[in-house]
């Protein structure tokens, strides 16, 4: 069989799982805040719901990783995808439950359907290793073909990014049908069922001479679909490896960036619902525009800038655009948020990949695993903290939370010379 046909045959199921998985997840983005409100939740409830998914995923990822190493990628991939399917079925069941209230706490009703939604999101997080295990399986399939492996990971990244374009747009259209929220949730169930069936047809290669998979692409990582690395256990860092210059500063910067983003991630849907009066259709269009522009920014725009400017300039430029983006969301006006979405996509699309490359450069070969693991953990904990804090603080700060995020990114941008200092490693600017 020709190499091209063999590559296509092995990658089609994995690309389909990646594409459908990100569509299924991103389908919830446009309407989740409205659903939480309809079920009696408060602003902090929306933040807690997002943190529940992230916390469950963070805790379960190492276990899934050990299982995939011992019993194989394919069984864990099937288990993860089946867990996602069951979670969406629970989610659909919650839509038909009576709105029984078990009490009120901090301005939120604890209703039966809301509790089931929390259960569904938690289950999805616990089994949310499908994308990470798929990336690990790509590395297994291409372990003897470095060039093919790079092409395959690029295809996986494109499939995920395209899923984030299609998912919110589809959810926005389906939410306005007579079936309401049941329509996008049913679509997610159908996609998860198809992806589970495709997993059954995956053929796993012999486990020998396997390579580490790459990190997830920047778009899913920054839009809530950051599946934790669950294919291997990160080795404990050497003493002092995480405190030397500039690694410690880069880890702090990672934490601050994820904190700022997740403050926005919680505050904007609440702002769109309560202040802008948006519907699920408008919210879906917003996230689709953001994802589509980011796909372009991460590709041709980033390639053009990196060919002409040093990394520090690329990162500083992207961070400056992000500051403008977050600040713009605090400005009244019906069309301003879409301008902010474009600015966010452009800024993040060039800044975050450049920053990730700087972390890898500063870590060096011997400490790469330890530093990357620490950076992933810093981002995970910042995500959980930001989701919780954003939900609790929004009633007090309102659109002011966007200015807080802008300030945090301004601090990161001002420290660009520190992150890219010639004393920090071979990359200079």
Short mmCIF file of C-alpha atoms in Angstrom, two decimals:
data_model
loop_
_atom_site.label_atom_id
_atom_site.label_comp_id
_atom_site.label_asym_id
_atom_site.label_seq_id
_atom_site.Cartn_x
_atom_site.Cartn_y
_atom_site.Cartn_z
CA UNK A 1 0.00 0.00 0.00
CA UNK A 2 1.46 3.48 -0.93
CA UNK A 3 2.69 5.57 2.03
CA UNK A 4 0.09 8.31 1.40
CA UNK A 5 -2.79 5.83 1.42
CA UNK A 6 -1.43 4.12 4.54
CA UNK A 7 -1.14 7.48 6.31
CA UNK A 8 -4.68 8.46 5.34
CA UNK A 9 -6.11 5.10 6.44
CA UNK A 10 -4.48 5.30 9.88
CA UNK A 11 -5.26 8.98 10.47
CA UNK A 12 -8.88 9.29 9.33
CA UNK A 13 -10.39 7.74 12.52
CA UNK A 14 -8.14 9.86 14.77
CA UNK A 15 -8.81 13.07 12.84
CA UNK A 16 -12.53 12.33 13.01
CA UNK A 17 -12.34 11.78 16.78
CA UNK A 18 -10.42 15.04 17.18
CA UNK A 19 -12.81 17.01 14.98
CA UNK A 20 -16.02 15.58 16.46
CA UNK A 21 -14.69 15.77 20.00
CA UNK A 22 -13.94 19.47 19.77
CA UNK A 23 -17.26 20.16 18.04
CA UNK A 24 -19.08 18.28 20.78
CA UNK A 25 -17.31 20.17 23.55
CA UNK A 26 -17.58 23.61 21.96
CA UNK A 27 -21.30 23.11 21.32
CA UNK A 28 -21.86 23.95 24.99
CA UNK A 29 -20.01 27.29 24.91
CA UNK A 30 -22.78 29.51 23.48
CA UNK A 31 -25.69 28.36 25.68
CA UNK A 32 -24.20 27.07 28.94
CA UNK A 33 -24.47 30.40 30.75
CA UNK A 34 -28.17 30.70 29.78
CA UNK A 35 -28.84 27.14 30.91
CA UNK A 36 -27.25 27.70 34.31
CA UNK A 37 -29.37 30.83 34.78
CA UNK A 38 -32.57 29.04 33.73
CA UNK A 39 -31.87 26.27 36.23
CA UNK A 40 -31.55 28.72 39.12
CA UNK A 41 -27.79 29.22 39.20
CA UNK A 42 -26.00 32.47 40.00
CA UNK A 43 -22.87 33.96 38.44
CA UNK A 44 -20.61 31.98 40.77
CA UNK A 45 -22.42 28.79 39.74
CA UNK A 46 -21.35 29.29 36.14
CA UNK A 47 -17.72 29.69 37.19
CA UNK A 48 -17.93 26.67 39.48
CA UNK A 49 -19.33 24.56 36.64
CA UNK A 50 -16.32 25.35 34.47
CA UNK A 51 -13.93 24.68 37.34
CA UNK A 52 -15.60 21.33 38.03
CA UNK A 53 -14.75 20.07 34.55
CA UNK A 54 -11.15 21.31 34.79
CA UNK A 55 -10.58 19.93 38.30
CA UNK A 56 -11.98 16.49 37.44
CA UNK A 57 -9.89 16.35 34.28
CA UNK A 58 -6.73 17.39 36.13
CA UNK A 59 -7.21 14.70 38.76
CA UNK A 60 -8.07 11.90 36.35
CA UNK A 61 -5.45 12.56 33.66
CA UNK A 62 -2.50 10.82 35.40
CA UNK A 63 -4.64 7.72 36.04
CA UNK A 64 -5.73 7.57 32.40
CA UNK A 65 -2.13 8.01 31.36
CA UNK A 66 -0.94 5.07 33.45
CA UNK A 67 -3.77 2.90 32.14
CA UNK A 68 -2.98 3.80 28.51
CA UNK A 69 0.66 2.88 29.09
CA UNK A 70 -0.22 -0.48 30.64
CA UNK A 71 -3.24 -1.71 28.67
CA UNK A 72 -2.93 0.34 25.48
CA UNK A 73 -4.20 3.58 23.93
CA UNK A 74 -7.21 2.13 22.12
CA UNK A 75 -9.11 0.82 25.19
CA UNK A 76 -8.60 4.13 27.03
CA UNK A 77 -9.62 6.09 23.96
CA UNK A 78 -12.82 4.06 23.74
CA UNK A 79 -13.43 4.48 27.49
CA UNK A 80 -12.86 8.24 27.32
CA UNK A 81 -15.12 8.73 24.32
CA UNK A 82 -17.82 6.53 25.83
CA UNK A 83 -17.61 8.60 29.02
CA UNK A 84 -18.18 11.74 27.00
CA UNK A 85 -21.21 10.10 25.37
CA UNK A 86 -22.71 9.13 28.75
CA UNK A 87 -22.04 12.63 30.07
CA UNK A 88 -23.98 14.21 27.21
CA UNK A 89 -26.83 11.75 27.76
CA UNK A 90 -26.97 12.87 31.40
CA UNK A 91 -26.93 16.46 30.20
CA UNK A 92 -29.89 15.80 27.92
CA UNK A 93 -31.73 14.07 30.76
CA UNK A 94 -31.25 17.15 32.95
CA UNK A 95 -33.19 19.26 30.45
CA UNK A 96 -36.33 17.19 31.09
CA UNK A 97 -36.15 17.06 34.88
CA UNK A 98 -38.55 19.01 37.09
CA UNK A 99 -37.05 22.15 38.63
CA UNK A 100 -37.12 20.87 42.19
CA UNK A 101 -35.15 23.15 44.54
CA UNK A 102 -33.27 21.67 47.50
CA UNK A 103 -32.33 25.04 48.96
CA UNK A 104 -30.71 28.38 48.23
CA UNK A 105 -27.12 29.39 48.84
CA UNK A 106 -25.37 32.68 47.99
CA UNK A 107 -28.18 33.73 45.69
CA UNK A 108 -28.36 30.47 43.76
CA UNK A 109 -31.01 27.77 43.86
CA UNK A 110 -29.74 24.20 44.15
CA UNK A 111 -32.13 22.58 41.71
CA UNK A 112 -32.27 18.97 40.53
CA UNK A 113 -31.46 19.68 36.85
CA UNK A 114 -28.57 21.94 37.83
CA UNK A 115 -27.05 19.22 40.02
CA UNK A 116 -27.34 16.71 37.16
CA UNK A 117 -25.60 19.17 34.82
CA UNK A 118 -22.75 19.39 37.34
CA UNK A 119 -22.63 15.59 37.44
CA UNK A 120 -22.50 15.43 33.64
CA UNK A 121 -19.69 17.96 33.38
CA UNK A 122 -17.74 16.22 36.13
CA UNK A 123 -18.06 12.86 34.38
CA UNK A 124 -16.93 14.41 31.11
CA UNK A 125 -13.90 15.80 32.90
CA UNK A 126 -13.05 12.50 34.56
CA UNK A 127 -13.05 10.71 31.21
CA UNK A 128 -11.78 13.72 29.25
CA UNK A 129 -8.64 12.07 27.95
CA UNK A 130 -9.84 11.31 24.44
CA UNK A 131 -7.91 14.10 22.71
CA UNK A 132 -4.71 13.55 24.71
CA UNK A 133 -4.78 9.78 24.16
CA UNK A 134 -5.47 10.38 20.46
CA UNK A 135 -2.34 12.56 20.30
CA UNK A 136 -0.36 9.80 22.04
CA UNK A 137 -1.65 7.27 19.53
CA UNK A 138 -0.54 9.51 16.67
CA UNK A 139 2.97 9.45 18.13
CA UNK A 140 2.77 5.65 18.35
CA UNK A 141 1.64 5.29 14.75
CA UNK A 142 4.39 7.58 13.44
CA UNK A 143 7.21 6.64 15.79
CA UNK A 144 9.50 5.66 12.89
CA UNK A 145 8.58 8.59 10.61
CA UNK A 146 9.55 11.99 12.14
CA UNK A 147 8.43 13.97 9.10
CA UNK A 148 5.11 12.11 8.95
CA UNK A 149 4.66 12.66 12.68
CA UNK A 150 4.99 16.43 12.27
CA UNK A 151 2.46 16.36 9.43
CA UNK A 152 0.09 14.21 11.48
CA UNK A 153 0.23 16.52 14.51
CA UNK A 154 -0.38 19.48 12.25
CA UNK A 155 -3.45 17.73 10.88
CA UNK A 156 -4.67 16.97 14.42
CA UNK A 157 -4.28 20.62 15.34
CA UNK A 158 -6.21 21.73 12.28
CA UNK A 159 -9.00 19.24 13.04
CA UNK A 160 -9.32 20.57 16.60
CA UNK A 161 -9.27 24.21 15.51
CA UNK A 162 -11.87 23.59 12.80
CA UNK A 163 -14.03 21.88 15.40
CA UNK A 164 -13.97 25.05 17.48
CA UNK A 165 -15.15 27.03 14.48
CA UNK A 166 -17.99 24.68 13.57
CA UNK A 167 -19.15 23.82 17.11
CA UNK A 168 -20.18 27.28 18.41
CA UNK A 169 -21.72 28.25 15.06
CA UNK A 170 -23.76 25.04 14.99
CA UNK A 171 -24.85 25.54 18.60
CA UNK A 172 -25.94 29.09 17.90
CA UNK A 173 -28.14 27.93 15.03
CA UNK A 174 -29.60 24.93 16.87
CA UNK A 175 -30.35 26.85 20.09
CA UNK A 176 -32.91 28.99 18.28
CA UNK A 177 -34.94 26.00 17.06
CA UNK A 178 -38.23 24.95 18.73
CA UNK A 179 -36.28 22.25 20.61
CA UNK A 180 -34.16 24.83 22.42
CA UNK A 181 -31.08 23.55 24.27
CA UNK A 182 -32.06 19.95 23.52
CA UNK A 183 -31.08 20.43 19.86
CA UNK A 184 -27.34 21.20 20.35
CA UNK A 185 -27.09 18.65 23.18
CA UNK A 186 -28.63 15.99 20.91
CA UNK A 187 -26.14 16.95 18.21
CA UNK A 188 -23.32 16.49 20.72
CA UNK A 189 -24.70 13.05 21.60
CA UNK A 190 -24.83 12.04 17.95
CA UNK A 191 -21.27 13.23 17.32
CA UNK A 192 -20.00 11.46 20.45
CA UNK A 193 -21.71 8.23 19.38
CA UNK A 194 -20.11 8.39 15.94
CA UNK A 195 -16.71 9.15 17.47
CA UNK A 196 -17.08 6.20 19.86
CA UNK A 197 -17.87 3.94 16.92
CA UNK A 198 -14.81 5.20 15.05
CA UNK A 199 -12.65 4.42 18.09
CA UNK A 200 -13.70 0.78 17.83
CA UNK A 201 -12.11 0.60 14.37
CA UNK A 202 -8.73 2.04 15.42
CA UNK A 203 -5.81 -0.35 15.07
CA UNK A 204 -3.09 0.20 17.70
CA UNK A 205 0.52 -0.49 16.68
CA UNK A 206 2.92 -2.58 18.78
CA UNK A 207 4.19 -0.60 21.75
CA UNK A 208 7.88 -0.22 21.01
CA UNK A 209 10.15 2.75 20.49
CA UNK A 210 7.29 5.17 21.12
CA UNK A 211 7.73 8.92 21.01
CA UNK A 212 6.18 11.59 23.20
CA UNK A 213 3.16 13.33 21.66
CA UNK A 214 3.21 17.05 21.16
CA UNK A 215 1.31 19.51 23.29
CA UNK A 216 -2.30 20.25 22.28
CA UNK A 217 -2.63 23.14 19.82
CA UNK A 218 -2.92 26.62 21.29
CA UNK A 219 -6.54 27.22 20.26
CA UNK A 220 -8.09 24.36 22.26
CA UNK A 221 -5.78 25.06 25.19
CA UNK A 222 -6.99 28.67 25.37
CA UNK A 223 -10.67 27.99 24.74
CA UNK A 224 -11.30 25.50 27.46
CA UNK A 225 -10.51 22.33 25.60
CA UNK A 226 -7.10 21.86 27.16
CA UNK A 227 -7.02 18.12 27.70
CA UNK A 228 -4.22 17.36 30.12
CA UNK A 229 -1.28 15.27 29.02
CA UNK A 230 -2.29 11.78 30.10
CA UNK A 231 0.05 9.61 28.07
CA UNK A 232 2.98 9.60 30.50
CA UNK A 233 3.91 10.48 34.05
CA UNK A 234 6.11 13.57 34.28
CA UNK A 235 9.36 12.83 36.07
CA UNK A 236 10.03 14.80 39.28
CA UNK A 237 12.12 17.91 38.57
CA UNK A 238 15.70 18.15 39.64
CA UNK A 239 16.34 20.21 42.71
CA UNK A 240 16.36 23.88 41.74
CA UNK A 241 15.41 23.28 38.10
CA UNK A 242 12.12 25.16 38.47
CA UNK A 243 13.59 28.05 40.47
CA UNK A 244 16.50 29.02 38.22
CA UNK A 245 16.34 32.03 35.92
CA UNK A 246 14.25 32.37 33.76
CA UNK A 247 12.17 29.20 34.28
CA UNK A 248 10.57 30.43 37.52
CA UNK A 249 9.51 33.68 35.84
CA UNK A 250 8.09 31.84 32.84
CA UNK A 251 6.03 29.61 35.13
CA UNK A 252 4.68 32.65 36.97
CA UNK A 253 3.88 34.25 33.63
CA UNK A 254 2.04 31.10 32.54
CA UNK A 255 -0.05 31.22 35.70
CA UNK A 256 -0.91 34.91 35.23
CA UNK A 257 -1.86 34.47 31.57
CA UNK A 258 -4.21 31.57 32.30
CA UNK A 259 -5.67 33.46 35.26
CA UNK A 260 -6.41 36.51 33.10
CA UNK A 261 -7.92 34.44 30.30
CA UNK A 262 -10.23 32.48 32.60
CA UNK A 263 -11.44 35.66 34.30
CA UNK A 264 -12.52 36.73 30.81
CA UNK A 265 -13.85 33.27 29.95
CA UNK A 266 -16.31 33.46 32.86
CA UNK A 267 -17.06 37.18 32.76
CA UNK A 268 -17.87 37.52 29.08
CA UNK A 269 -20.78 35.04 28.84
CA UNK A 270 -22.26 36.57 32.00
CA UNK A 271 -21.79 40.05 30.51
CA UNK A 272 -23.28 38.98 27.18
CA UNK A 273 -26.35 37.55 28.89
CA UNK A 274 -26.99 40.22 31.51
CA UNK A 275 -25.79 43.44 29.86
CA UNK A 276 -25.73 42.88 26.11
CA UNK A 277 -28.88 40.75 26.05
CA UNK A 278 -27.41 38.24 23.63
CA UNK A 279 -29.06 35.00 22.62
CA UNK A 280 -27.42 31.65 22.02
CA UNK A 281 -27.25 32.42 18.30
CA UNK A 282 -25.23 35.61 18.85
CA UNK A 283 -22.99 33.90 21.38
CA UNK A 284 -22.32 31.09 18.91
CA UNK A 285 -21.42 33.58 16.20
CA UNK A 286 -19.06 35.35 18.61
CA UNK A 287 -17.09 32.21 19.47
CA UNK A 288 -17.08 31.05 15.85
CA UNK A 289 -15.60 34.38 14.69
CA UNK A 290 -12.99 34.23 17.45
CA UNK A 291 -12.00 30.66 16.59
CA UNK A 292 -11.89 31.30 12.84
CA UNK A 293 -9.64 34.35 13.13
CA UNK A 294 -7.40 32.54 15.62
CA UNK A 295 -6.97 29.70 13.15
CA UNK A 296 -5.61 32.23 10.64
CA UNK A 297 -3.46 33.96 13.27
CA UNK A 298 -1.83 30.72 14.37
CA UNK A 299 -1.02 29.82 10.77
CA UNK A 300 -0.07 32.33 8.06
CA UNK A 301 0.06 35.41 10.32
CA UNK A 302 2.36 33.80 12.89
CA UNK A 303 4.59 32.40 10.12
CA UNK A 304 4.88 35.83 8.51
CA UNK A 305 5.73 37.61 11.78
CA UNK A 306 8.25 35.03 12.97
CA UNK A 307 10.06 35.26 9.62
CA UNK A 308 10.47 39.03 9.98
CA UNK A 309 10.64 39.80 13.71
CA UNK A 310 12.53 38.38 16.71
CA UNK A 311 10.45 36.30 19.16
CA UNK A 312 10.37 39.00 21.83
CA UNK A 313 8.81 41.45 19.37
CA UNK A 314 6.23 38.91 18.23
CA UNK A 315 5.25 38.14 21.83
CA UNK A 316 5.20 41.81 22.82
CA UNK A 317 3.06 42.71 19.81
CA UNK A 318 0.59 39.90 20.51
CA UNK A 319 0.37 40.78 24.19
CA UNK A 320 -0.27 44.43 23.37
CA UNK A 321 -3.15 43.45 21.09
CA UNK A 322 -4.55 41.26 23.89
CA UNK A 323 -4.49 44.24 26.27
CA UNK A 324 -6.50 46.25 23.73
CA UNK A 325 -8.86 43.30 23.29
CA UNK A 326 -9.69 42.88 26.98
CA UNK A 327 -10.05 46.64 27.46
CA UNK A 328 -12.43 46.89 24.49
CA UNK A 329 -14.89 44.48 26.11
CA UNK A 330 -15.52 47.08 28.83
CA UNK A 331 -16.65 49.66 26.23
CA UNK A 332 -20.43 49.87 25.64
CA UNK A 333 -21.64 49.10 22.13
CA UNK A 334 -23.29 46.25 20.27
CA UNK A 335 -20.48 45.68 17.78
CA UNK A 336 -17.52 46.31 20.11
CA UNK A 337 -17.42 42.70 21.43
CA UNK A 338 -16.87 41.36 17.90
CA UNK A 339 -13.97 43.77 17.45
CA UNK A 340 -12.66 42.51 20.78
CA UNK A 341 -13.02 38.90 19.57
CA UNK A 342 -10.95 39.63 16.46
CA UNK A 343 -8.27 41.41 18.52
CA UNK A 344 -8.23 38.55 21.03
CA UNK A 345 -7.79 35.95 18.30
CA UNK A 346 -5.01 37.91 16.59
CA UNK A 347 -3.14 38.66 19.82
CA UNK A 348 -3.41 35.22 21.35
CA UNK A 349 -2.77 33.48 18.04
CA UNK A 350 0.73 34.95 17.78
CA UNK A 351 1.65 35.51 21.46
CA UNK A 352 0.85 32.13 23.01
CA UNK A 353 2.70 29.83 20.56
CA UNK A 354 5.71 32.16 20.79
CA UNK A 355 5.61 31.97 24.57
CA UNK A 356 5.32 28.18 24.49
CA UNK A 357 8.39 28.02 22.28
CA UNK A 358 10.26 30.22 24.76
CA UNK A 359 9.43 27.86 27.63
CA UNK A 360 10.74 24.90 25.63
CA UNK A 361 13.88 26.84 24.74
CA UNK A 362 14.56 27.89 28.34
CA UNK A 363 13.94 24.40 29.72
CA UNK A 364 16.69 22.69 27.74
CA UNK A 365 16.79 19.04 26.75
CA UNK A 366 17.52 17.56 30.18
CA UNK A 367 14.73 19.39 32.03
CA UNK A 368 12.12 19.60 29.25
CA UNK A 369 9.69 17.14 30.81
CA UNK A 370 9.86 18.65 34.29
CA UNK A 371 9.45 22.24 33.09
CA UNK A 372 6.64 21.42 30.65
CA UNK A 373 4.85 19.45 33.36
CA UNK A 374 5.19 22.36 35.79
CA UNK A 375 3.88 24.78 33.14
CA UNK A 376 0.86 22.55 32.49
CA UNK A 377 0.14 22.37 36.22
CA UNK A 378 0.51 26.15 36.60
CA UNK A 379 -1.97 26.70 33.77
CA UNK A 380 -4.38 24.13 35.18
CA UNK A 381 -4.47 25.62 38.66
CA UNK A 382 -4.73 29.14 37.28
CA UNK A 383 -7.67 28.03 35.12
CA UNK A 384 -9.53 26.61 38.10
CA UNK A 385 -8.79 29.68 40.24
CA UNK A 386 -9.78 32.07 37.45
CA UNK A 387 -13.05 30.27 36.76
CA UNK A 388 -14.01 30.32 40.44
CA UNK A 389 -12.86 33.89 41.07
CA UNK A 390 -14.53 35.21 37.93
CA UNK A 391 -17.90 33.75 38.90
CA UNK A 392 -17.73 35.19 42.42
CA UNK A 393 -16.31 38.60 41.46
CA UNK A 394 -18.44 39.43 38.42
CA UNK A 395 -21.46 40.70 40.45
CA UNK A 396 -19.13 43.17 42.19
CA UNK A 397 -16.86 44.23 39.30
CA UNK A 398 -19.04 43.65 36.25
CA UNK A 399 -17.23 44.71 33.06
CA UNK A 400 -14.39 45.86 35.31
CA UNK A 401 -13.12 42.26 35.26
CA UNK A 402 -12.12 42.81 31.63
CA UNK A 403 -9.93 45.69 32.78
CA UNK A 404 -8.39 43.44 35.44
CA UNK A 405 -7.50 40.94 32.71
CA UNK A 406 -6.10 43.76 30.56
CA UNK A 407 -3.95 44.94 33.48
CA UNK A 408 -2.59 41.43 34.08
CA UNK A 409 -1.62 41.10 30.42
CA UNK A 410 -0.10 44.59 30.45
CA UNK A 411 2.18 43.46 33.29
CA UNK A 412 3.14 40.36 31.30
CA UNK A 413 3.82 42.47 28.22
CA UNK A 414 5.93 44.96 30.16
CA UNK A 415 8.11 42.08 31.35
CA UNK A 416 8.74 40.81 27.80
CA UNK A 417 12.46 41.72 27.92
CA UNK A 418 12.77 39.56 31.03
CA UNK A 419 11.12 36.49 29.45
CA UNK A 420 13.30 36.78 26.35
CA UNK A 421 16.51 38.03 27.96
CA UNK A 422 19.77 36.79 26.42
CA UNK A 423 20.68 35.47 29.89
CA UNK A 424 17.61 33.21 29.73
CA UNK A 425 18.82 30.96 26.94
CA UNK A 426 19.64 30.93 23.26
CA UNK A 427 16.54 32.85 22.11
CA UNK A 428 17.10 36.59 22.09
CA UNK A 429 15.13 39.57 20.97
#
